[in-house]
Amino acid sequence: MKWLEVFLTIDRRIIFAVVGFVLVLPIIFPFGFRTPVTPPTQKLYDAVEAIPARDKALTISVDYAPQTEPELHPMTIALLRHAFSRRKYVLILALYVQGLGLAEDALRTVVGEFNERATSPADSILYGRDYVFLGWQPPPVIPILGMGTSIRGVFPRDYYGNETDTLAMMKEIDSYSDMDLLVSISGGTPPVWYVAYAQSRFGIKVGAGITAVSVADFFPYLETGQFSGMLAGIKGAAEYEELVARNLGLEDRRKAMEGMSSQAAAHIAIMAFVILGNIGYFAKRKRRP
Amino acid sequence: MNVNPDPWVWIAAFLTLAIFSFLYKENPFYRVAEYTFVGVSNGYFISLMWHNVAIPVLVNPLRSAAAQAGEEGLSPGLFNPVNDANFLLLIPMFIGLLYLSRFFRRVSWLVRIPIAFYLGYYMGLSIPTILEASVLRQIRGTILTQETFSDWAAGLWAVVVLVGVVCTIIYFFFSREHKGVLGAASKVGIVFVMVGFGASFGYTVMARIALAIGRIIFLLRDWIGLIQ
């Protein structure tokens, strides 16, 4: 059937227009997308839950840049909400300089949400008591290895220029042995660096928040137990937001979830185009002698 | 609608639309946005590296060492790498500056020195750790034990993983012709490879769509205020 071959010649601009349309429409009129929580996300959530509060720290390594912000930033925000609502100690750092501004933005957002609801200093999230922003030290391997022996040695001053020694929380935390979990949120290989350099040598548990592009490469590390949990792309972020909202009753803005209706619609559109293209291809092949 | 009056938001919106305009065809707006991005990114990165690396790690310690030497004269402490202020930093600075020798043809071979340091350091550091984390632990993950079959679903998946790993490796084994058992195994291997590619493609679509959604939400929410 020759007419089916028209599917092979659809102008790419029509495809872009259709995908654009199906992306925009659900953002304006969301259709209540539900996100079932997958095991890798649940594992990371459970690992954060298991951190002994006011004893060991959760360390979040913000290893992404603005180009992957839509996928990864909601993960950082959701993890911070979870950790702060359970009163866990939080250390935050960046292996790349571009991560500094994003880490600060996530902290400002989440600390602001908690402190707006707080009725007393005890309810508030305070710098130095509940969390410390260590900043950045190049090259990446220096903080990864250095934190195994002394955080204060690698970060004598925090991001804001305070002497790390003087911060109350840091009197109890000075190396990987004082952390229960380290989560690297990254658009590249830093989670594997943490496994290779920090976990192999110092035994720290490592979690990962990664872009969807890297998921297939990183699944083996989850299967072997080298990752204690993993957030896979924007869907992983939306799942974590769902867990935080459902279990902790936090109903703050869910940036990853906002895009999930569009994700679903766009995937259906792209699948439809793939199927149409294949129909056209097989129709053409059948007609050929 | 509640349009944002902030000029920076308007600039960001213009640049976003200019980049999206490439989907129709190449045009001057796209080129302006692209060149702006490249220029701003480089300028931003260089200034960040200068202020966050060169000044605190190199310039300030050397300045302190020079000031100390000016006041008290040269002392062994100024050559102790444990001290923040020490003149030994001149050695890595000199090695680092050799990267610039590439711009001078007669001495361009000197660039090999910092590259050799860099490669030597990272190879020494990486080979044992990467081998342990990404090869040995992964191989260990394919080993079937009695414990693997304590849960039937986990046991089944472990067998699938083992078959997939072995057949995929056979597919990439080119020292013998893929005939007989080797041929059958490599055919199974290619199925696993294709499933892997399919999963990667699906996740890549999700990643790219996520980025587009990020910009669309910025335009609809932060710029024109159409959504809350």
Coordinates of C-alpha atoms in Angstrom, one line a residue:
Chain A
M1 CA 0.0 0.0 0.0
K2 CA 1.8 3.0 -1.3
W3 CA -0.1 5.5 0.8
L4 CA 1.4 4.1 3.9
E5 CA 4.8 5.3 2.8
V6 CA 3.7 8.8 3.5
F7 CA 4.7 8.0 7.1
L8 CA 8.3 7.9 6.0
T9 CA 8.2 11.4 4.7
I10 CA 6.6 13.2 7.6
D11 CA 8.4 16.6 7.8
R12 CA 10.4 16.7 11.1
R13 CA 8.8 20.1 11.8
I14 CA 5.4 18.4 12.0
I15 CA 6.8 16.0 14.5
F16 CA 8.3 18.8 16.6
A17 CA 5.0 20.7 16.4
V18 CA 3.0 17.7 17.6
V19 CA 5.5 16.9 20.4
G20 CA 5.5 20.6 21.4
F21 CA 1.7 20.6 21.5
V22 CA 1.4 17.4 23.6
L23 CA 4.0 18.8 26.0
V24 CA 2.3 22.2 26.5
L25 CA -1.3 21.1 26.8
P26 CA -0.9 18.8 29.9
I27 CA 1.2 21.5 31.7
I28 CA -1.8 23.9 31.3
F29 CA -4.4 21.2 31.9
P30 CA -2.7 18.4 33.9
F31 CA -4.6 15.1 33.8
G32 CA -3.7 13.8 37.3
F33 CA -0.8 11.5 36.4
R34 CA -0.1 8.9 39.1
T35 CA 3.4 7.7 39.8
P36 CA 3.8 4.2 41.2
V37 CA 7.0 4.1 43.2
T38 CA 9.7 1.7 41.7
P39 CA 12.1 -0.3 43.9
P40 CA 15.3 1.8 43.2
T41 CA 13.5 4.9 44.5
Q42 CA 12.0 3.1 47.5
K43 CA 15.4 1.7 48.4
L44 CA 16.9 5.2 48.5
Y45 CA 14.0 6.5 50.6
D46 CA 14.4 3.6 53.0
A47 CA 18.2 4.2 53.2
V48 CA 17.5 7.9 54.1
E49 CA 14.9 6.8 56.7
A50 CA 17.4 4.4 58.2
I51 CA 20.0 7.2 59.0
P52 CA 20.2 7.6 62.8
A53 CA 18.9 11.1 63.4
R54 CA 21.2 13.5 65.2
D55 CA 24.0 10.9 65.1
K56 CA 25.1 10.2 61.5
A57 CA 24.8 12.5 58.5
L58 CA 23.3 12.3 55.1
T59 CA 25.7 13.9 52.6
I60 CA 24.3 15.2 49.3
S61 CA 26.8 15.9 46.6
V62 CA 25.3 18.3 44.0
D63 CA 27.3 17.2 41.0
Y64 CA 25.2 18.7 38.2
A65 CA 25.1 21.9 36.2
P66 CA 22.2 24.0 34.9
Q67 CA 21.7 22.0 31.7
T68 CA 20.4 19.0 33.7
E69 CA 18.6 21.1 36.4
P70 CA 15.0 20.2 35.3
E71 CA 15.8 16.5 35.9
L72 CA 18.1 16.6 38.9
H73 CA 17.2 19.7 41.0
P74 CA 13.9 18.2 42.1
M75 CA 15.8 15.3 43.5
T76 CA 18.0 17.5 45.7
I77 CA 15.0 19.4 46.9
A78 CA 13.0 16.2 47.7
L79 CA 16.0 14.7 49.5
L80 CA 16.5 17.8 51.6
R81 CA 12.7 17.9 52.5
H82 CA 13.0 14.3 53.6
A83 CA 16.1 14.7 55.6
F84 CA 15.1 17.9 57.3
S85 CA 11.6 16.6 58.2
R86 CA 13.3 13.6 59.9
R87 CA 15.8 15.9 61.6
K88 CA 18.8 14.2 60.0
Y89 CA 22.2 16.0 59.9
V90 CA 22.8 17.1 56.3
L91 CA 26.1 17.9 54.7
I92 CA 26.0 19.3 51.2
L93 CA 28.9 19.8 48.8
A94 CA 29.6 20.1 45.0
L95 CA 32.2 18.3 43.0
Y96 CA 31.7 20.8 40.1
V97 CA 31.8 24.5 40.6
Q98 CA 28.5 24.9 38.7
G99 CA 26.8 22.9 41.4
L100 CA 27.4 25.6 44.0
G101 CA 24.6 27.9 42.9
L102 CA 22.2 25.1 42.5
A103 CA 23.0 23.6 45.9
E104 CA 22.5 27.0 47.4
D105 CA 19.2 27.5 45.6
A106 CA 17.9 24.1 46.8
L107 CA 18.9 24.9 50.4
R108 CA 17.3 28.3 50.3
T109 CA 14.1 26.8 48.9
V110 CA 13.8 24.0 51.4
V111 CA 15.1 25.8 54.5
G112 CA 12.7 28.6 53.6
E113 CA 9.7 26.2 53.4
F114 CA 10.5 24.7 56.8
N115 CA 11.3 27.9 58.6
E116 CA 8.1 29.5 57.3
R117 CA 6.1 26.8 59.1
A118 CA 8.3 26.8 62.2
T119 CA 6.9 28.2 65.4
S120 CA 10.1 28.1 67.5
P121 CA 13.9 27.8 67.0
A122 CA 13.6 24.1 67.9
D123 CA 11.3 23.6 64.8
S124 CA 13.5 25.6 62.5
I125 CA 16.2 24.4 60.3
L126 CA 19.4 26.2 61.4
Y127 CA 22.7 26.5 59.6
G128 CA 25.5 24.8 61.5
R129 CA 23.1 22.9 63.8
D130 CA 21.0 21.0 61.2
Y131 CA 23.0 21.4 58.0
V132 CA 26.4 22.5 56.7
F133 CA 27.2 23.6 53.1
L134 CA 30.8 22.6 52.6
G135 CA 31.2 24.2 49.2
W136 CA 33.6 22.9 46.6
Q137 CA 37.2 21.8 46.4
P138 CA 38.9 20.9 43.1
P139 CA 39.7 18.5 41.6
P140 CA 36.8 16.1 42.5
V141 CA 39.0 13.3 43.7
I142 CA 40.5 15.5 46.5
P143 CA 37.2 15.8 48.5
I144 CA 36.1 12.3 47.7
L145 CA 39.3 10.8 49.1
G146 CA 39.9 13.5 51.7
M147 CA 36.6 13.1 53.4
G148 CA 37.6 9.6 54.3
T149 CA 40.1 10.9 56.8
S150 CA 39.0 14.4 57.7
I151 CA 36.2 16.7 56.3
R152 CA 37.8 19.6 58.2
G153 CA 41.1 18.9 56.5
V154 CA 39.5 19.1 53.0
F155 CA 37.1 21.9 53.8
P156 CA 38.8 24.1 56.5
R157 CA 36.1 26.7 55.7
D158 CA 32.6 26.2 54.6
Y159 CA 30.9 27.8 51.5
Y160 CA 30.1 30.9 53.5
G161 CA 33.7 31.3 54.8
N162 CA 33.0 30.1 58.4
E163 CA 35.7 27.9 59.9
T164 CA 34.3 24.4 59.7
D165 CA 35.6 23.6 63.2
T166 CA 33.4 26.2 64.7
L167 CA 30.0 24.8 63.4
A168 CA 28.2 22.8 66.1
M169 CA 27.2 19.9 63.8
M170 CA 30.8 19.5 62.6
K171 CA 32.0 18.7 66.1
E172 CA 30.3 15.3 65.7
I173 CA 31.0 14.7 62.0
D174 CA 34.5 14.6 60.6
S175 CA 34.7 11.7 58.1
Y176 CA 32.8 9.1 56.2
S177 CA 32.6 7.0 59.4
D178 CA 30.3 9.8 60.7
M179 CA 28.0 9.6 57.7
D180 CA 25.5 6.9 57.1
L181 CA 24.7 7.6 53.4
L182 CA 26.2 9.8 50.6
V183 CA 23.9 10.6 47.7
S184 CA 25.6 11.9 44.5
I185 CA 23.1 13.7 42.2
S186 CA 24.8 13.9 38.9
G187 CA 24.5 14.1 35.1
G188 CA 27.8 12.2 34.7
T189 CA 30.0 9.7 36.4
P190 CA 30.5 11.1 40.0
P191 CA 28.3 8.4 41.6
V192 CA 30.7 5.8 40.2
W193 CA 33.7 7.9 41.5
Y194 CA 32.1 7.8 45.0
V195 CA 31.7 4.0 44.7
A196 CA 35.3 3.6 43.4
Y197 CA 37.2 5.9 45.6
A198 CA 35.0 6.4 48.7
Q199 CA 33.0 3.1 49.1
S200 CA 35.9 0.8 48.1
R201 CA 38.3 2.4 50.5
F202 CA 36.1 3.7 53.3
G203 CA 32.9 1.6 53.1
I204 CA 30.5 4.5 52.9
K205 CA 27.0 3.7 51.5
V206 CA 26.4 5.5 48.2
G207 CA 23.1 6.4 46.6
A208 CA 22.6 8.0 43.2
G209 CA 20.3 10.5 41.5
I210 CA 21.1 10.4 37.8
T211 CA 19.8 11.7 34.5
A212 CA 17.6 9.3 32.5
V213 CA 20.4 9.1 29.9
S214 CA 22.7 7.4 32.3
V215 CA 20.2 5.0 33.8
A216 CA 21.1 1.9 31.7
D217 CA 24.8 2.4 32.6
F218 CA 24.2 2.7 36.3
F219 CA 21.7 -0.1 36.9
P220 CA 24.4 -2.7 37.3
Y221 CA 25.7 -0.8 40.3
L222 CA 22.3 -1.0 41.9
E223 CA 22.0 -4.7 41.1
T224 CA 25.3 -5.4 42.8
G225 CA 24.3 -3.4 45.9
Q226 CA 27.0 -0.8 45.3
F227 CA 24.2 1.8 45.2
S228 CA 21.9 1.8 48.2
G229 CA 19.2 3.3 46.0
M230 CA 18.8 5.2 42.8
L231 CA 16.6 8.0 41.4
A232 CA 16.3 7.5 37.7
G233 CA 15.7 10.7 35.8
I234 CA 12.6 12.9 36.3
K235 CA 10.4 9.9 37.0
G236 CA 12.7 8.9 39.9
A237 CA 12.4 12.5 41.2
A238 CA 8.6 12.5 40.9
E239 CA 8.5 9.1 42.7
Y240 CA 10.6 10.5 45.6
E241 CA 8.4 13.6 45.8
E242 CA 5.4 11.3 46.0
L243 CA 7.0 9.3 48.9
V244 CA 7.9 12.5 50.7
A245 CA 4.4 14.0 50.2
R246 CA 2.6 10.7 51.1
N247 CA 4.7 9.7 54.1
L248 CA 5.7 13.0 55.6
G249 CA 2.7 15.1 54.7
L250 CA 4.7 17.8 53.0
E251 CA 2.7 19.4 50.3
D252 CA 5.2 21.9 48.9
R253 CA 5.7 22.5 45.2
R254 CA 6.5 19.2 43.3
K255 CA 8.5 20.3 40.3
A256 CA 9.2 16.8 38.9
M257 CA 5.5 15.8 39.3
E258 CA 4.4 18.9 37.4
G259 CA 6.0 17.6 34.2
M260 CA 4.9 13.9 34.4
S261 CA 1.6 14.4 32.6
S262 CA 3.6 16.0 29.7
Q263 CA 6.1 13.2 29.9
A264 CA 3.4 10.6 29.5
A265 CA 1.7 12.4 26.6
A266 CA 5.0 13.0 24.8
H267 CA 6.0 9.3 25.2
I268 CA 2.7 8.3 23.7
A269 CA 3.2 10.7 20.8
I270 CA 6.8 9.5 20.2
M271 CA 5.7 5.8 20.3
A272 CA 3.0 6.6 17.8
F273 CA 5.5 8.2 15.5
V274 CA 7.9 5.2 15.9
I275 CA 5.1 2.8 15.0
L276 CA 3.9 4.9 12.0
G277 CA 7.5 5.1 10.8
N278 CA 7.8 1.3 11.0
I279 CA 4.5 0.8 9.2
G280 CA 5.8 3.0 6.4
Y281 CA 9.1 1.1 6.3
F282 CA 7.5 -2.3 6.1
A283 CA 5.0 -1.1 3.5
K284 CA 7.9 0.1 1.3
R285 CA 9.9 -3.0 1.8
K286 CA 6.9 -5.2 0.9
R287 CA 6.4 -3.3 -2.4
R288 CA 10.0 -3.7 -3.4
P289 CA 10.8 -6.7 -5.7
Chain B
M1 CA -2.0 35.9 32.9
N2 CA 0.6 37.7 35.0
V3 CA 3.6 38.6 32.8
N4 CA 6.8 39.0 34.7
P5 CA 8.3 42.5 34.3
D6 CA 11.9 41.4 35.3
P7 CA 14.1 42.1 32.3
W8 CA 16.4 39.2 33.1
V9 CA 13.4 36.8 32.8
W10 CA 12.6 38.4 29.4
I11 CA 16.2 37.9 28.3
A12 CA 16.1 34.2 29.4
A13 CA 12.7 33.8 27.6
F14 CA 14.1 35.4 24.4
L15 CA 17.1 33.1 24.5
T16 CA 15.0 30.0 25.2
L17 CA 12.7 30.9 22.2
A18 CA 15.7 31.6 20.0
I19 CA 17.2 28.2 20.7
F20 CA 13.8 26.5 20.1
S21 CA 13.6 28.4 16.8
F22 CA 16.3 26.0 15.4
L23 CA 13.6 23.3 15.4
Y24 CA 12.1 25.2 12.4
K25 CA 15.3 26.0 10.7
E26 CA 18.7 27.6 11.3
N27 CA 18.3 31.4 11.7
P28 CA 20.2 34.4 13.1
F29 CA 18.2 34.4 16.4
Y30 CA 19.4 30.9 17.1
R31 CA 23.0 31.8 16.2
V32 CA 22.9 34.8 18.5
A33 CA 21.6 32.6 21.4
E34 CA 24.2 29.9 20.6
Y35 CA 27.2 32.3 20.5
T36 CA 25.9 34.1 23.6
F37 CA 25.7 30.8 25.4
V38 CA 29.2 29.7 24.4
G39 CA 30.7 33.1 25.3
V40 CA 28.9 33.5 28.6
S41 CA 29.6 29.9 29.7
N42 CA 33.4 30.3 29.0
G43 CA 33.6 33.7 30.6
Y44 CA 31.6 32.4 33.6
F45 CA 33.7 29.3 34.0
I46 CA 37.0 31.1 33.6
S47 CA 36.1 33.7 36.2
L48 CA 34.8 31.0 38.6
M49 CA 38.0 29.0 38.3
W50 CA 40.1 32.2 38.8
H51 CA 38.2 33.3 41.9
N52 CA 37.6 29.9 43.4
V53 CA 40.8 28.0 42.5
A54 CA 43.6 30.2 41.3
I55 CA 43.3 32.9 43.9
P56 CA 42.6 30.8 47.1
V57 CA 44.8 27.9 46.2
L58 CA 47.7 29.6 44.5
V59 CA 47.8 33.4 44.5
N60 CA 46.9 34.0 48.1
P61 CA 49.2 31.4 49.7
L62 CA 52.1 32.7 47.5
R63 CA 51.3 36.3 48.4
S64 CA 51.3 35.3 52.1
A65 CA 54.6 33.4 51.7
A66 CA 56.2 36.5 50.0
A67 CA 54.9 38.8 52.8
Q68 CA 56.2 36.5 55.4
A69 CA 59.6 36.2 53.7
G70 CA 59.7 40.0 53.4
E71 CA 59.1 40.4 57.2
E72 CA 61.1 37.5 58.6
G73 CA 63.3 36.4 55.8
L74 CA 63.4 33.0 54.2
S75 CA 62.8 30.2 56.7
P76 CA 62.4 26.4 56.3
G77 CA 58.7 26.8 57.1
L78 CA 58.2 28.6 53.8
F79 CA 59.2 25.5 52.0
N80 CA 57.0 23.1 54.0
P81 CA 54.1 21.8 51.9
V82 CA 52.0 21.3 55.1
N83 CA 51.9 25.1 55.6
D84 CA 49.3 27.1 53.7
A85 CA 51.9 29.7 52.8
N86 CA 54.8 28.0 51.1
F87 CA 57.0 28.6 48.1
L88 CA 56.8 25.0 46.9
L89 CA 53.5 26.0 45.2
L90 CA 55.7 27.6 42.5
I91 CA 56.6 24.0 41.3
P92 CA 53.0 23.0 40.4
M93 CA 52.4 26.5 39.1
F94 CA 55.3 26.1 36.8
I95 CA 54.2 22.6 35.7
G96 CA 50.7 24.0 35.1
L97 CA 52.0 26.9 33.0
L98 CA 53.7 24.4 30.7
Y99 CA 50.2 23.7 29.2
L100 CA 50.6 27.1 27.6
S101 CA 53.8 26.0 25.8
R102 CA 51.5 24.5 23.1
F103 CA 51.1 28.0 21.7
F104 CA 54.9 28.2 20.9
R105 CA 55.9 25.7 18.3
R106 CA 59.6 25.4 19.4
V107 CA 58.8 24.5 23.0
S108 CA 55.4 22.9 22.4
W109 CA 56.8 19.5 23.4
L110 CA 56.9 20.7 27.0
V111 CA 53.2 20.2 27.2
R112 CA 53.9 16.5 27.7
I113 CA 55.2 17.1 31.2
P114 CA 52.0 18.3 32.8
I115 CA 50.0 15.7 30.8
A116 CA 52.4 13.0 32.0
F117 CA 51.9 14.1 35.7
Y118 CA 48.1 14.2 35.2
L119 CA 47.9 10.8 33.5
G120 CA 50.4 9.2 35.9
Y121 CA 48.5 10.5 39.0
Y122 CA 45.1 9.5 37.8
M123 CA 46.1 6.1 36.4
G124 CA 47.8 5.2 39.6
L125 CA 44.7 6.3 41.5
S126 CA 42.1 4.8 39.2
I127 CA 43.3 1.5 38.0
P128 CA 43.0 -0.5 41.3
T129 CA 39.8 1.3 42.5
I130 CA 38.0 1.2 39.1
L131 CA 39.0 -2.4 38.6
E132 CA 37.5 -3.3 42.0
A133 CA 34.3 -1.2 41.7
S134 CA 33.5 -1.6 38.0
V135 CA 34.9 -5.0 37.1
L136 CA 35.4 -7.3 40.0
R137 CA 32.3 -6.3 41.9
Q138 CA 30.3 -6.5 38.7
I139 CA 31.6 -10.0 38.0
R140 CA 30.8 -11.0 41.6
G141 CA 27.2 -9.8 40.9
T142 CA 26.8 -12.4 38.2
I143 CA 27.9 -15.3 40.4
L144 CA 25.0 -17.6 41.4
T145 CA 24.9 -18.8 45.0
Q146 CA 22.4 -20.8 47.0
E147 CA 21.4 -17.5 48.6
T148 CA 20.5 -16.1 45.1
F149 CA 17.6 -18.6 44.9
S150 CA 16.1 -17.9 48.3
D151 CA 13.5 -15.8 46.4
W152 CA 12.4 -17.4 43.1
A153 CA 12.0 -14.1 41.3
A154 CA 15.4 -12.9 42.3
G155 CA 16.9 -16.2 41.3
L156 CA 15.2 -16.1 37.9
W157 CA 16.6 -12.6 37.2
A158 CA 20.0 -13.6 38.4
V159 CA 20.0 -16.4 35.8
V160 CA 18.8 -14.0 33.1
V161 CA 21.6 -11.6 34.1
L162 CA 24.2 -14.4 33.9
V163 CA 23.0 -15.6 30.5
G164 CA 22.9 -12.0 29.3
V165 CA 26.4 -11.2 30.4
V166 CA 27.9 -14.4 29.0
C167 CA 26.1 -14.2 25.7
T168 CA 26.9 -10.5 25.3
I169 CA 30.6 -11.1 25.9
I170 CA 30.5 -13.9 23.4
Y171 CA 29.0 -11.5 20.9
F172 CA 32.0 -9.3 21.3
F173 CA 34.5 -12.2 21.1
F174 CA 35.9 -12.0 17.6
S175 CA 38.8 -14.4 17.8
R176 CA 36.7 -17.3 16.4
E177 CA 34.0 -17.4 13.8
H178 CA 30.5 -17.2 15.3
K179 CA 29.3 -20.7 14.3
G180 CA 27.6 -23.5 16.2
V181 CA 27.3 -22.9 20.0
L182 CA 29.3 -19.7 19.7
G183 CA 26.9 -18.5 16.9
A184 CA 23.8 -19.3 18.9
A185 CA 25.1 -17.7 22.0
S186 CA 26.1 -14.5 20.1
K187 CA 22.6 -14.4 18.6
V188 CA 21.2 -14.4 22.2
G189 CA 23.8 -11.8 23.1
I190 CA 22.7 -9.4 20.4
V191 CA 19.1 -9.7 21.7
F192 CA 20.4 -8.5 25.1
V193 CA 22.4 -5.7 23.4
M194 CA 19.3 -4.6 21.5
V195 CA 17.2 -4.6 24.7
G196 CA 19.9 -2.5 26.3
F197 CA 19.9 0.0 23.4
G198 CA 16.1 0.1 23.6
A199 CA 16.2 0.9 27.3
S200 CA 18.8 3.6 26.7
F201 CA 16.8 5.1 23.9
G202 CA 13.6 5.2 26.1
Y203 CA 15.5 6.8 28.9
T204 CA 17.2 9.3 26.6
V205 CA 13.7 10.4 25.3
M206 CA 12.6 10.9 28.9
A207 CA 15.7 12.9 29.6
R208 CA 15.3 15.2 26.6
I209 CA 11.6 15.6 27.2
A210 CA 12.3 16.5 30.8
L211 CA 14.7 19.3 29.7
A212 CA 12.0 20.6 27.2
I213 CA 9.4 20.5 30.0
G214 CA 11.8 22.5 32.2
R215 CA 11.9 25.3 29.7
I216 CA 8.2 25.2 28.8
I217 CA 7.3 25.5 32.5
F218 CA 9.7 28.5 32.7
L219 CA 8.0 30.2 29.8
L220 CA 4.4 29.5 31.0
R221 CA 5.0 30.1 34.7
D222 CA 7.9 32.4 35.3
W223 CA 7.6 34.5 32.1
I224 CA 3.9 34.9 31.1
G225 CA 2.4 33.6 34.3
L226 CA -0.1 31.4 32.6
I227 CA 0.2 28.6 35.2
Q228 CA 0.6 28.7 39.0

